[in-house]
XYZ file of C-alpha atoms in Angstrom:
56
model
C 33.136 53.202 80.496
C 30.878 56.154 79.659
C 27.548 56.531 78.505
C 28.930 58.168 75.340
C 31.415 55.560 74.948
C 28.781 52.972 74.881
C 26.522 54.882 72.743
C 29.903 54.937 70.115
C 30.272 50.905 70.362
C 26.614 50.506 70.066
C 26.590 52.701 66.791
C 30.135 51.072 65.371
C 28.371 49.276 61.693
C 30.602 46.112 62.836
C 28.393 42.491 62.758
C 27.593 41.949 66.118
C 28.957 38.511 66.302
C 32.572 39.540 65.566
C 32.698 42.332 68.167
C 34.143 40.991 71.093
C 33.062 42.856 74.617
C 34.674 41.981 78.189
C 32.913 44.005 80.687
C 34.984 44.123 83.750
C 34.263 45.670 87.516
C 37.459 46.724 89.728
C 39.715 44.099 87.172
C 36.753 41.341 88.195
C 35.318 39.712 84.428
C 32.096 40.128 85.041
C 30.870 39.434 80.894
C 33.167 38.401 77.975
C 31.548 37.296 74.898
C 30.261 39.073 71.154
C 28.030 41.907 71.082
C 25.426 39.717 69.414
C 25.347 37.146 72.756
C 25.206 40.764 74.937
C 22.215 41.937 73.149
C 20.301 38.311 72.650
C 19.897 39.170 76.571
C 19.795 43.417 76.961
C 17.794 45.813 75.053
C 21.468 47.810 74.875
C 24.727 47.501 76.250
C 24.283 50.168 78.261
C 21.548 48.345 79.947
C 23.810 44.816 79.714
C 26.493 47.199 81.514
C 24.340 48.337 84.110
C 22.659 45.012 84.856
C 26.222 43.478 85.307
C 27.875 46.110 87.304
C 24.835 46.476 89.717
C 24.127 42.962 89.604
C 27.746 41.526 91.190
């Protein structure tokens, strides 16, 4: 996924418990759960993203 296309979920005016994310490395799940549950954690998804992707 791109930085724009994260910036376009992030914007989306959809409640952030009913968005459902997977984030995914190489077909590994490295992060499936709402958007709300992403952010409780990350300041962004893009930083949720790149915590998960460097992290594993």
């Amino acid at each position: 996924m791109s930085t724009h296309q994260l910036d376009v979920v992030e914007g989306l005016p959809v409640d952030p418990d009913r968005l459902h994310i997977r984030l995914l490395k190489q077909g590994r799940l490295l992060f499936e759960g709402t958007k709300g549950e992403l952010l409780h954690e990350h300041p962004s998804l893009e930083a949720a993203y790149l915590h998960f992707y460097e992290a594993r």
